[in-house]
Short mmCIF file of C-alpha atoms in Angstrom, two decimals:
data_model
loop_
_atom_site.label_atom_id
_atom_site.label_comp_id
_atom_site.label_asym_id
_atom_site.label_seq_id
_atom_site.Cartn_x
_atom_site.Cartn_y
_atom_site.Cartn_z
CA MET A 563 21.01 -69.32 20.21
CA TYR A 564 17.40 -69.37 21.40
CA GLN A 565 17.05 -68.74 25.11
CA ASP A 566 14.03 -69.66 27.23
CA THR A 567 13.36 -66.45 29.17
CA ASN A 568 10.91 -68.26 31.38
CA LYS A 569 13.89 -69.86 33.16
CA ILE A 570 15.56 -66.53 34.02
CA LYS A 571 14.64 -65.18 37.43
CA SER A 572 13.19 -61.66 37.56
CA PRO A 573 15.38 -59.14 39.45
CA PRO A 574 13.94 -57.39 42.49
CA PRO A 575 12.05 -54.08 41.90
CA ILE A 576 14.82 -51.96 43.46
CA VAL A 577 17.17 -52.99 40.61
CA PHE A 578 14.75 -51.57 38.02
CA ILE A 579 14.63 -48.29 39.90
CA ILE A 580 18.42 -47.99 39.95
CA ILE A 581 18.73 -48.89 36.26
CA LEU A 582 16.04 -46.40 35.22
CA GLY A 583 17.79 -43.69 37.24
CA LEU A 584 21.11 -44.33 35.53
CA ILE A 585 19.49 -44.30 32.08
CA GLY A 586 17.77 -41.01 32.83
CA PHE A 587 20.98 -39.41 34.08
CA GLY A 588 22.93 -40.60 31.02
CA ALA A 589 20.26 -39.35 28.65
CA SER A 590 20.26 -35.91 30.25
CA LYS A 591 24.00 -35.62 29.73
CA PHE A 592 24.50 -37.40 26.41
CA LEU A 593 21.46 -36.79 24.22
CA PRO A 594 21.63 -32.95 24.10
CA THR A 595 25.27 -33.18 23.04
CA LEU A 596 24.41 -35.79 20.45
CA PHE A 597 21.62 -33.76 18.88
CA ALA A 598 23.67 -30.57 19.00
CA SER A 599 26.49 -32.38 17.22
CA LYS A 600 24.15 -33.69 14.53
CA SER A 601 22.62 -30.28 14.04
CA SER A 602 26.04 -28.69 13.65
CA ASP A 603 27.20 -31.34 11.17
CA THR A 604 24.04 -30.89 9.13
CA SER A 605 24.53 -27.15 8.84
CA ILE A 606 28.08 -27.64 7.58
CA SER A 607 27.13 -30.21 4.97
CA ILE A 608 24.23 -28.15 3.69
CA SER A 609 26.09 -24.89 3.31
CA GLY A 610 29.38 -26.43 2.20
CA ALA A 611 30.71 -22.90 1.84
CA SER A 612 32.55 -22.42 5.10
CA PRO A 613 35.47 -24.86 5.28
CA SER A 614 36.75 -25.33 8.79
CA GLY A 615 39.98 -26.47 10.37
CA ALA A 616 43.29 -26.58 8.51
CA ILE A 617 41.70 -26.19 5.09
CA ALA A 618 40.27 -22.79 6.09
CA THR A 619 43.81 -21.46 6.46
CA ARG A 620 44.42 -22.33 2.81
CA ILE A 621 41.42 -20.53 1.31
CA SER A 622 40.91 -16.79 0.97
CA LEU A 623 38.65 -14.35 -0.83
CA GLY A 624 40.54 -11.49 0.78
CA ASN A 625 40.36 -12.29 4.47
CA GLN A 626 43.94 -13.54 4.80
CA ILE A 627 47.29 -13.31 3.01
CA LEU A 628 48.44 -16.53 1.33
CA VAL A 629 51.45 -15.17 -0.58
CA THR A 630 53.40 -13.94 2.42
CA SER A 631 56.34 -12.70 0.32
CA GLN A 632 54.09 -9.91 -0.96
CA THR A 633 53.01 -8.24 2.27
CA THR A 634 52.68 -4.57 3.17
CA PRO A 635 51.06 -2.95 6.22
CA GLU A 636 48.31 -1.65 3.92
CA LYS A 637 47.65 -5.11 2.53
CA GLN A 638 47.43 -6.51 6.06
CA ALA A 639 44.99 -3.76 6.99
CA GLY A 640 43.01 -4.62 3.85
CA VAL A 641 42.57 -8.27 4.72
CA THR A 642 41.63 -7.32 8.29
CA ALA A 643 38.91 -5.01 6.98
CA PHE A 644 37.77 -7.64 4.47
CA ALA A 645 37.45 -10.25 7.21
CA LYS A 646 35.22 -7.84 9.15
CA GLY A 647 33.03 -7.22 6.11
CA ASP A 648 34.18 -3.60 5.78
CA TYR A 649 34.69 -3.80 2.02
CA LYS A 650 34.93 -0.04 1.50
CA GLU A 651 37.88 0.13 3.87
CA ALA A 652 39.38 -3.00 2.29
CA VAL A 653 39.24 -1.40 -1.17
CA GLN A 654 41.09 1.68 0.08
CA LYS A 655 43.79 -0.36 1.81
CA PHE A 656 44.32 -2.71 -1.13
CA GLN A 657 44.63 0.25 -3.47
CA ALA A 658 47.20 1.82 -1.15
CA SER A 659 49.19 -1.41 -1.08
CA LEU A 660 49.24 -1.61 -4.88
CA GLN A 661 50.60 1.90 -5.08
CA GLN A 662 53.64 0.58 -3.25
CA ASN A 663 53.83 -2.75 -5.08
CA ARG A 664 51.80 -3.09 -8.26
CA ASN A 665 53.39 -6.47 -9.05
CA ASP A 666 51.20 -8.28 -6.51
CA PRO A 667 48.40 -10.28 -8.15
CA GLU A 668 46.97 -11.51 -4.85
CA THR A 669 46.16 -7.94 -3.85
CA VAL A 670 44.64 -7.21 -7.27
CA ILE A 671 42.33 -10.21 -6.87
CA TYR A 672 41.37 -9.22 -3.32
CA LEU A 673 40.71 -5.65 -4.48
CA ASN A 674 38.37 -6.88 -7.20
CA ASN A 675 36.66 -9.25 -4.76
CA ALA A 676 36.04 -6.41 -2.31
CA ARG A 677 34.66 -4.16 -5.04
CA VAL A 678 32.00 -6.68 -6.09
CA SER A 679 31.10 -7.98 -2.62
CA ASP A 680 28.06 -5.70 -2.34
CA ARG A 681 26.67 -6.54 -5.80
CA THR A 682 25.76 -9.59 -7.86
CA PHE A 683 28.82 -11.70 -8.58
CA LEU A 684 29.90 -15.08 -9.91
CA LYS A 685 32.53 -17.01 -7.99
CA ILE A 686 35.39 -19.18 -9.19
CA ALA A 687 38.57 -20.46 -7.50
CA VAL A 688 42.25 -20.77 -8.39
CA SER A 689 44.53 -23.28 -6.68
CA VAL A 690 48.25 -22.46 -6.55
CA PRO A 691 51.35 -23.49 -4.55
CA SER A 692 51.61 -20.20 -2.68
CA GLY A 693 53.35 -21.79 0.28
CA SER A 694 55.84 -24.10 -1.44
CA ASN A 695 56.53 -22.13 -4.63
CA PRO A 696 55.35 -18.53 -4.34
CA ASN A 697 57.03 -17.45 -7.58
CA ILE A 698 55.10 -19.99 -9.66
CA ALA A 699 51.94 -19.16 -7.69
CA GLN A 700 52.26 -15.49 -8.56
CA GLU A 701 52.89 -16.24 -12.24
CA ILE A 702 49.56 -18.08 -12.32
CA LEU A 703 47.74 -15.49 -10.22
CA ARG A 704 48.86 -12.66 -12.53
CA GLY A 705 47.03 -14.26 -15.44
CA VAL A 706 43.87 -14.81 -13.40
CA ALA A 707 44.02 -11.32 -11.88
CA GLN A 708 44.51 -9.64 -15.26
CA ALA A 709 41.48 -11.38 -16.76
CA GLN A 710 39.38 -10.63 -13.65
CA ASP A 711 40.48 -7.00 -13.68
CA GLU A 712 39.58 -6.57 -17.35
CA ILE A 713 36.15 -8.20 -17.20
CA ASN A 714 35.10 -6.38 -14.02
CA ALA A 715 36.21 -3.06 -15.49
CA LYS A 716 33.83 -3.76 -18.39
CA GLY A 717 30.85 -4.34 -16.10
CA GLY A 718 31.32 -8.04 -15.40
CA ILE A 719 29.80 -11.16 -16.94
CA ASN A 720 26.33 -10.19 -18.15
CA GLY A 721 26.31 -7.59 -15.38
CA ALA A 722 27.69 -9.85 -12.63
CA GLY A 723 31.12 -9.22 -11.16
CA LEU A 724 33.74 -11.96 -11.12
CA GLN A 725 35.01 -13.01 -7.69
CA VAL A 726 38.06 -15.27 -7.35
CA GLU A 727 38.87 -17.38 -4.32
CA ILE A 728 42.56 -18.21 -3.93
CA VAL A 729 43.60 -21.60 -2.52
CA ASN A 730 47.03 -22.84 -1.49
CA ASP A 731 47.66 -26.51 -2.29
CA ASN A 732 51.49 -26.44 -2.05
CA ASN A 733 51.68 -28.74 -5.12
CA LEU A 734 50.91 -31.66 -2.79
CA PRO A 735 48.47 -34.34 -4.04
CA GLU A 736 47.04 -35.09 -0.58
CA VAL A 737 46.34 -31.39 -0.02
CA ALA A 738 44.93 -31.05 -3.53
CA LYS A 739 42.36 -33.71 -2.68
CA GLU A 740 41.25 -31.81 0.43
CA VAL A 741 41.10 -28.58 -1.54
CA ALA A 742 39.06 -30.21 -4.30
CA ALA A 743 36.56 -31.61 -1.80
CA ALA A 744 36.15 -28.23 -0.09
CA LEU A 745 35.69 -26.35 -3.36
CA ALA A 746 33.29 -28.93 -4.78
CA ASN A 747 31.11 -28.66 -1.66
CA ASP A 748 30.81 -24.90 -2.08
CA GLN A 749 27.98 -24.68 -4.58
CA LYS A 750 28.81 -21.04 -5.28
CA ILE A 751 32.10 -22.10 -6.90
CA LEU A 752 31.42 -22.51 -10.61
CA ALA A 753 34.90 -23.49 -11.81
CA VAL A 754 38.41 -24.15 -10.53
CA ILE A 755 41.52 -22.93 -12.30
CA GLY A 756 44.30 -25.34 -11.37
CA HIS A 757 46.05 -27.20 -10.19
CA ASN A 758 49.64 -26.31 -11.03
CA ASP A 759 51.61 -29.54 -10.80
CA SER A 760 50.42 -32.57 -12.76
CA THR A 761 50.58 -34.85 -9.72
CA ALA A 762 48.28 -32.50 -7.80
CA SER A 763 45.90 -32.21 -10.76
CA LEU A 764 45.69 -35.98 -11.14
CA ALA A 765 44.89 -36.33 -7.44
CA ALA A 766 42.14 -33.69 -7.53
CA ALA A 767 40.59 -34.49 -10.92
CA PRO A 768 38.52 -37.54 -9.79
CA ILE A 769 36.83 -35.41 -7.13
CA TYR A 770 35.95 -32.62 -9.54
CA GLN A 771 34.66 -35.15 -12.04
CA GLU A 772 32.52 -36.92 -9.44
CA LYS A 773 31.14 -33.66 -8.05
CA LYS A 774 30.63 -32.22 -11.56
CA LEU A 775 32.77 -29.13 -11.11
CA VAL A 776 34.85 -27.86 -14.02
CA MET A 777 38.61 -28.00 -13.46
CA ILE A 778 40.75 -26.18 -16.01
CA THR A 779 44.47 -26.42 -15.39
CA PRO A 780 46.77 -23.87 -17.01
CA THR A 781 50.02 -25.72 -16.29
CA SER A 782 49.57 -29.52 -15.93
CA SER A 783 50.84 -31.22 -19.07
CA THR A 784 50.76 -34.94 -18.20
CA ASN A 785 49.11 -37.08 -20.86
CA ASN A 786 47.15 -38.89 -18.12
CA LEU A 787 44.76 -35.93 -17.96
CA SER A 788 43.78 -36.31 -21.63
CA GLY A 789 40.24 -37.64 -21.77
CA PHE A 790 40.18 -37.98 -17.98
CA GLY A 791 36.59 -36.80 -17.70
CA SER A 792 33.99 -34.47 -19.13
CA TYR A 793 34.70 -31.78 -16.50
CA ILE A 794 38.50 -31.80 -16.87
CA PHE A 795 40.17 -29.28 -19.21
CA ARG A 796 43.47 -27.46 -19.67
CA THR A 797 44.91 -24.49 -21.50
CA VAL A 798 48.46 -25.83 -21.63
CA LEU A 799 49.40 -28.38 -24.28
CA ASN A 800 49.81 -32.01 -23.25
CA SER A 801 53.24 -33.62 -23.21
CA GLY A 802 52.66 -35.52 -26.43
CA SER A 803 52.05 -32.29 -28.33
CA THR A 804 55.31 -30.71 -27.22
CA THR A 805 57.87 -33.49 -27.59
CA ALA A 806 57.51 -34.27 -31.30
CA PRO A 807 58.60 -30.85 -32.65
CA LEU A 808 61.34 -30.63 -30.02
CA ALA A 809 62.77 -34.05 -30.92
CA GLU A 810 62.59 -33.24 -34.62
CA TYR A 811 64.48 -29.99 -34.04
CA ILE A 812 67.17 -31.71 -31.93
CA VAL A 813 67.87 -34.49 -34.43
CA LYS A 814 67.23 -32.88 -37.80
CA GLN A 815 68.15 -29.24 -37.26
CA ALA A 816 70.61 -29.27 -34.39
CA GLY A 817 72.14 -32.54 -35.60
CA LYS A 818 72.25 -34.15 -32.15
CA ALA A 819 71.10 -37.74 -32.55
CA ASN A 820 72.35 -39.22 -29.26
CA ILE A 821 70.48 -37.76 -26.30
CA ALA A 822 70.69 -38.58 -22.59
CA PHE A 823 67.76 -37.84 -20.29
CA CYS A 824 67.41 -36.54 -16.72
CA TYR A 825 63.90 -36.54 -15.24
CA ASP A 826 62.02 -36.69 -11.94
CA SER A 827 60.38 -40.09 -11.40
CA GLN A 828 58.21 -38.72 -8.56
CA ALA A 829 56.50 -36.06 -10.70
CA ALA A 830 53.70 -37.10 -13.07
CA GLY A 831 54.38 -34.31 -15.53
CA SER A 832 58.08 -35.10 -15.73
CA ALA A 833 57.48 -38.83 -16.13
CA SER A 834 54.92 -38.20 -18.86
CA PHE A 835 57.30 -35.89 -20.71
CA ASN A 836 60.01 -38.55 -20.37
CA ASP A 837 57.86 -41.25 -21.99
CA GLU A 838 56.65 -39.02 -24.78
CA PHE A 839 60.08 -37.60 -25.57
CA ILE A 840 61.67 -41.04 -25.83
CA ALA A 841 58.97 -42.08 -28.32
CA SER A 842 59.37 -38.83 -30.29
CA LEU A 843 63.15 -39.15 -30.29
CA SER A 844 62.91 -42.63 -31.76
CA ALA A 845 60.40 -41.47 -34.38
CA SER A 846 62.87 -38.76 -35.42
CA ALA A 847 65.66 -41.37 -35.83
CA GLY A 848 67.40 -40.29 -32.64
CA ARG A 849 68.86 -42.56 -29.96
CA LEU A 850 68.38 -42.49 -26.21
CA VAL A 851 71.67 -42.76 -24.34
CA PRO A 852 70.91 -44.96 -21.29
CA ILE A 853 72.09 -43.28 -18.10
CA VAL A 854 70.70 -43.25 -14.57
CA CYS A 855 69.64 -39.65 -13.93
CA ASP A 856 66.67 -39.35 -11.59
CA LEU A 857 66.42 -35.81 -10.21
CA SER A 858 64.20 -36.98 -7.34
CA THR A 859 66.86 -39.20 -5.75
CA PRO A 860 68.16 -37.70 -2.47
CA THR A 861 71.71 -38.78 -3.32
CA PHE A 862 71.55 -37.46 -6.89
CA ASN A 863 74.98 -36.36 -8.17
CA PRO A 864 74.95 -34.04 -11.23
CA ASN A 865 78.67 -34.56 -11.92
CA THR A 866 78.19 -38.31 -12.13
CA ALA A 867 75.25 -37.88 -14.51
CA ILE A 868 77.26 -35.67 -16.86
CA ALA A 869 80.28 -38.01 -16.76
CA ASP A 870 78.09 -41.01 -17.59
CA ALA A 871 76.38 -39.21 -20.47
CA VAL A 872 79.65 -38.05 -22.01
CA SER A 873 81.33 -41.46 -21.61
CA GLN A 874 78.45 -43.15 -23.45
CA GLY A 875 78.61 -40.84 -26.43
CA ALA A 876 75.76 -38.43 -25.70
CA GLN A 877 75.65 -35.29 -27.81
CA GLY A 878 72.87 -33.62 -25.89
CA LEU A 879 71.08 -33.79 -22.55
CA MET A 880 67.35 -33.43 -21.94
CA LEU A 881 66.26 -32.03 -18.55
CA SER A 882 62.73 -32.54 -17.28
CA PRO A 883 62.55 -31.48 -13.62
CA TYR A 884 59.68 -31.25 -11.15
CA ILE A 885 58.79 -27.58 -10.77
CA ASP A 886 59.66 -27.57 -7.05
CA ARG A 887 63.05 -29.17 -7.74
CA ILE A 888 64.31 -27.20 -10.73
CA ASP A 889 67.42 -26.34 -8.73
CA ARG A 890 68.62 -29.90 -9.39
CA ALA A 891 68.27 -29.46 -13.14
CA ILE A 892 70.17 -26.19 -12.89
CA ASP A 893 72.89 -28.04 -10.95
CA VAL A 894 73.18 -30.45 -13.87
CA ALA A 895 73.57 -27.53 -16.27
CA LEU A 896 76.30 -26.05 -14.05
CA ALA A 897 78.10 -29.40 -13.94
CA ASN A 898 77.81 -29.74 -17.71
CA GLN A 899 79.97 -26.66 -18.36
CA GLY A 900 79.07 -26.66 -22.05
CA LYS A 901 80.03 -30.30 -22.73
CA LEU A 902 76.58 -31.29 -24.00
CA ALA A 903 73.88 -29.34 -25.81
CA LEU A 904 71.02 -28.72 -23.36
CA TYR A 905 67.28 -29.13 -23.86
CA SER A 906 64.39 -29.19 -21.42
CA SER A 907 60.67 -29.34 -20.79
CA SER A 908 58.75 -26.11 -20.20
CA SER A 909 59.36 -26.44 -16.45
CA LEU A 910 62.70 -24.65 -16.80
CA TYR A 911 61.07 -21.53 -18.23
CA THR A 912 61.60 -19.57 -15.02
CA PHE A 913 63.49 -16.52 -13.84
CA GLN A 914 65.41 -18.81 -11.48
CA THR A 915 66.81 -20.70 -14.48
CA LEU A 916 68.23 -17.51 -15.96
CA LYS A 917 69.43 -16.10 -12.64
CA ASP A 918 71.16 -19.24 -11.33
CA GLY A 919 72.15 -20.81 -14.64
CA GLN A 920 73.69 -17.80 -16.39
CA LYS A 921 76.23 -18.86 -19.06
CA ASP A 922 75.75 -22.55 -18.25
CA VAL A 923 72.18 -22.52 -19.60
CA ASP A 924 73.05 -20.35 -22.60
CA GLY A 925 71.69 -22.08 -25.70
CA LEU A 926 69.21 -24.33 -23.88
CA VAL A 927 66.15 -25.05 -26.09
CA LEU A 928 62.68 -25.83 -24.74
CA PRO A 929 59.04 -25.93 -25.92
CA VAL A 930 56.47 -23.53 -24.48
CA PRO A 931 52.78 -22.85 -25.21
CA TRP A 932 53.27 -19.08 -25.41
CA HIS A 933 55.89 -16.37 -25.82
CA PRO A 934 55.37 -12.58 -25.83
CA ASP A 935 56.71 -12.35 -29.41
CA THR A 936 54.39 -15.07 -30.75
CA ASN A 937 51.65 -12.77 -31.98
CA PRO A 938 52.71 -9.14 -32.55
CA GLY A 939 49.06 -8.14 -32.92
CA SER A 940 48.05 -9.35 -29.46
CA THR A 941 47.39 -6.72 -26.80
CA PHE A 942 48.01 -9.12 -23.93
CA PRO A 943 51.82 -8.70 -23.61
CA LYS A 944 51.58 -4.90 -23.59
CA ASN A 945 48.69 -4.89 -21.12
CA ALA A 946 50.51 -7.36 -18.90
CA SER A 947 53.70 -5.32 -18.94
CA GLN A 948 51.79 -2.18 -17.97
CA ARG A 949 49.81 -4.00 -15.30
CA TRP A 950 52.75 -5.79 -13.64
CA GLY A 951 55.71 -3.64 -14.58
CA GLY A 952 57.60 -6.29 -16.54
CA VAL A 953 57.47 -9.14 -19.02
CA VAL A 954 55.33 -12.15 -18.01
CA ASN A 955 55.86 -15.78 -18.96
CA TRP A 956 53.80 -18.63 -20.39
CA ARG A 957 52.19 -19.63 -17.06
CA THR A 958 50.66 -16.16 -16.77
CA ALA A 959 49.42 -16.39 -20.36
CA THR A 960 47.83 -19.85 -20.00
CA SER A 961 46.26 -18.82 -16.67
CA PHE A 962 44.83 -15.74 -18.40
CA ASP A 963 43.53 -18.05 -21.11
CA ALA A 964 41.93 -20.39 -18.56
CA THR A 965 40.13 -17.46 -16.92
CA GLN A 966 39.08 -16.10 -20.31
CA ALA A 967 37.62 -19.49 -21.19
CA VAL A 968 35.65 -19.58 -17.92
CA ILE A 969 34.37 -16.04 -18.54
CA ALA A 970 33.25 -16.97 -22.07
CA GLY A 971 31.53 -20.09 -20.77
CA LEU A 972 29.76 -18.25 -17.94
CA ARG A 973 28.36 -15.79 -20.45
CA LYS A 974 26.42 -18.74 -21.86
CA SER A 975 25.48 -20.38 -18.56
CA THR A 976 26.05 -19.65 -14.87
CA THR A 977 25.70 -23.26 -13.70
CA ARG A 978 28.40 -25.88 -13.35
CA GLU A 979 26.71 -28.17 -15.83
CA GLY A 980 26.08 -25.33 -18.25
CA LEU A 981 29.73 -24.26 -18.13
CA LYS A 982 30.88 -27.78 -18.94
CA GLN A 983 28.40 -27.99 -21.82
CA ALA A 984 29.62 -24.63 -23.15
CA PHE A 985 33.21 -25.93 -23.25
CA LYS A 986 32.02 -29.07 -25.04
CA THR A 987 29.99 -27.22 -27.67
CA ASP A 988 31.37 -27.26 -31.21
CA GLY A 989 32.69 -23.86 -32.10
CA PHE A 990 33.40 -22.75 -28.53
CA SER A 991 36.31 -20.34 -28.30
CA ALA A 992 37.61 -17.60 -26.05
CA THR A 993 40.04 -14.80 -26.77
CA GLY A 994 43.41 -15.85 -25.40
CA ALA A 995 46.78 -14.22 -24.80
CA SER A 996 47.94 -14.84 -28.37
CA GLU A 997 45.32 -17.06 -30.00
CA ASP A 998 41.78 -18.25 -29.33
CA VAL A 999 41.27 -20.92 -26.68
CA LYS A 1000 39.64 -24.03 -28.15
CA PHE A 1001 39.23 -27.45 -26.57
CA LEU A 1002 39.55 -30.87 -28.15
CA PRO A 1003 37.05 -33.62 -27.18
CA THR A 1004 39.70 -34.91 -24.75
CA GLY A 1005 39.61 -31.62 -22.80
CA ASP A 1006 43.07 -30.77 -24.14
CA ARG A 1007 43.81 -27.45 -25.74
CA ALA A 1008 44.09 -27.32 -29.50
CA GLY A 1009 47.38 -25.80 -30.64
CA SER A 1010 51.08 -26.23 -31.25
CA PRO A 1011 54.13 -25.50 -29.09
CA ILE A 1012 56.72 -22.80 -29.64
CA LEU A 1013 60.43 -23.50 -29.37
CA VAL A 1014 62.48 -20.94 -27.45
CA GLN A 1015 66.16 -20.70 -26.61
CA ILE A 1016 68.04 -19.05 -23.79
CA LYS A 1017 70.28 -16.37 -25.26
CA ALA A 1018 72.60 -13.74 -23.88
CA VAL A 1019 71.17 -10.21 -23.77
CA GLY A 1020 73.83 -7.53 -23.57
CA LYS A 1021 76.91 -8.35 -21.52
CA THR A 1022 75.42 -9.74 -18.34
CA GLY A 1023 71.80 -10.83 -18.92
CA TYR A 1024 70.03 -13.82 -20.41
CA ASN A 1025 66.51 -14.26 -21.73
CA PHE A 1026 64.15 -16.70 -23.45
CA SER A 1027 64.01 -15.84 -27.15
CA LEU A 1028 62.00 -17.32 -30.01
CA LEU A 1029 64.01 -19.92 -31.89
CA ARG A 1030 63.86 -18.79 -35.48
#
């Protein structure tokens, strides 16, 4: 509303003096803080390379230990030296730690990072659940570390060393978003290998796509990532590629037409596998036995699930657990006691499955993207065994493949956009653990799954063997 200021009486001069004094006092206290705050915020947004707060405790080039189950005094001394910028001392300490425990990929990565810190290097990141699932994290890190170790030993990528930043996302989508934002803001990061779980990858993918940073996941199989965006890739097969041959084997070779299904409704990868398997089972003339078996339910009862499946005429049971809840799938196998033939997604390809399942998982069949016996001519299994002191699994192989793909792409271009274009170029390929890495227009990996079966080895052991 318009107001006639001519009708307002002017205050006495002393009031103006008091008001001006108060304004001056406030300005002297407030404005310097305001400008200092703006200056500080500007420096953070421009650099984007020094994440602060809680996220900083999740990111390490070698300045802190993220996989706490693999700690030695020498490793601790190494990260202390690295944090101080004493890379020569860090190298010596990391080497000493590996002499005690060579099966520690985090230390191998930190050692390589320290070695190239005083020369030209290219920087990538790998996001793993080191806090919530350290075993899976180390399987992924072994593949990345082996590829980094090999390329740096050969002089690097066109003369530049490869540096790898490790990030802990705990397989949590909300954390994955924070991680993605931090990595995308660091312009030195040229690619991200990860994330592990499909739910985390789906949460982070929009950020990488928007910020134009290549994400290449070695383990997320959900079909929802197919064609997600031009910067989103993977070196594991999508769910749709793995269920068809598995369903065909179950119905036509194993002769089990009636199959019940246990899955985790809270995990994107499990839900995707569920949908695809049901479609593949129907296409192979099989029948889904309708039971309620959600592994994510707090009150889940494996005995009830088995009883329901058997009572409704099931001949086999498919298990598709969330990677952080595979113990529930193993509980189902224990409750089964051989009543039903067992099948699963690739999530159950873990040492825990063999150790805890024993005779109750004997005969279980599952699809995987890689097995050490797939290609007898490949040097990867032998090199991996020598490097880590034992046989590695498919997550290590697909993580190696993801890193190999990034290395091949960076040979062509050392920009984010150039790396994406390299992946999209017809004829792009990289030498993988058993076969060349090639991408489809959807960002998916071209290839076919391998069926493996848990079999007894000797009198007391079990292993994953090729299904011939």
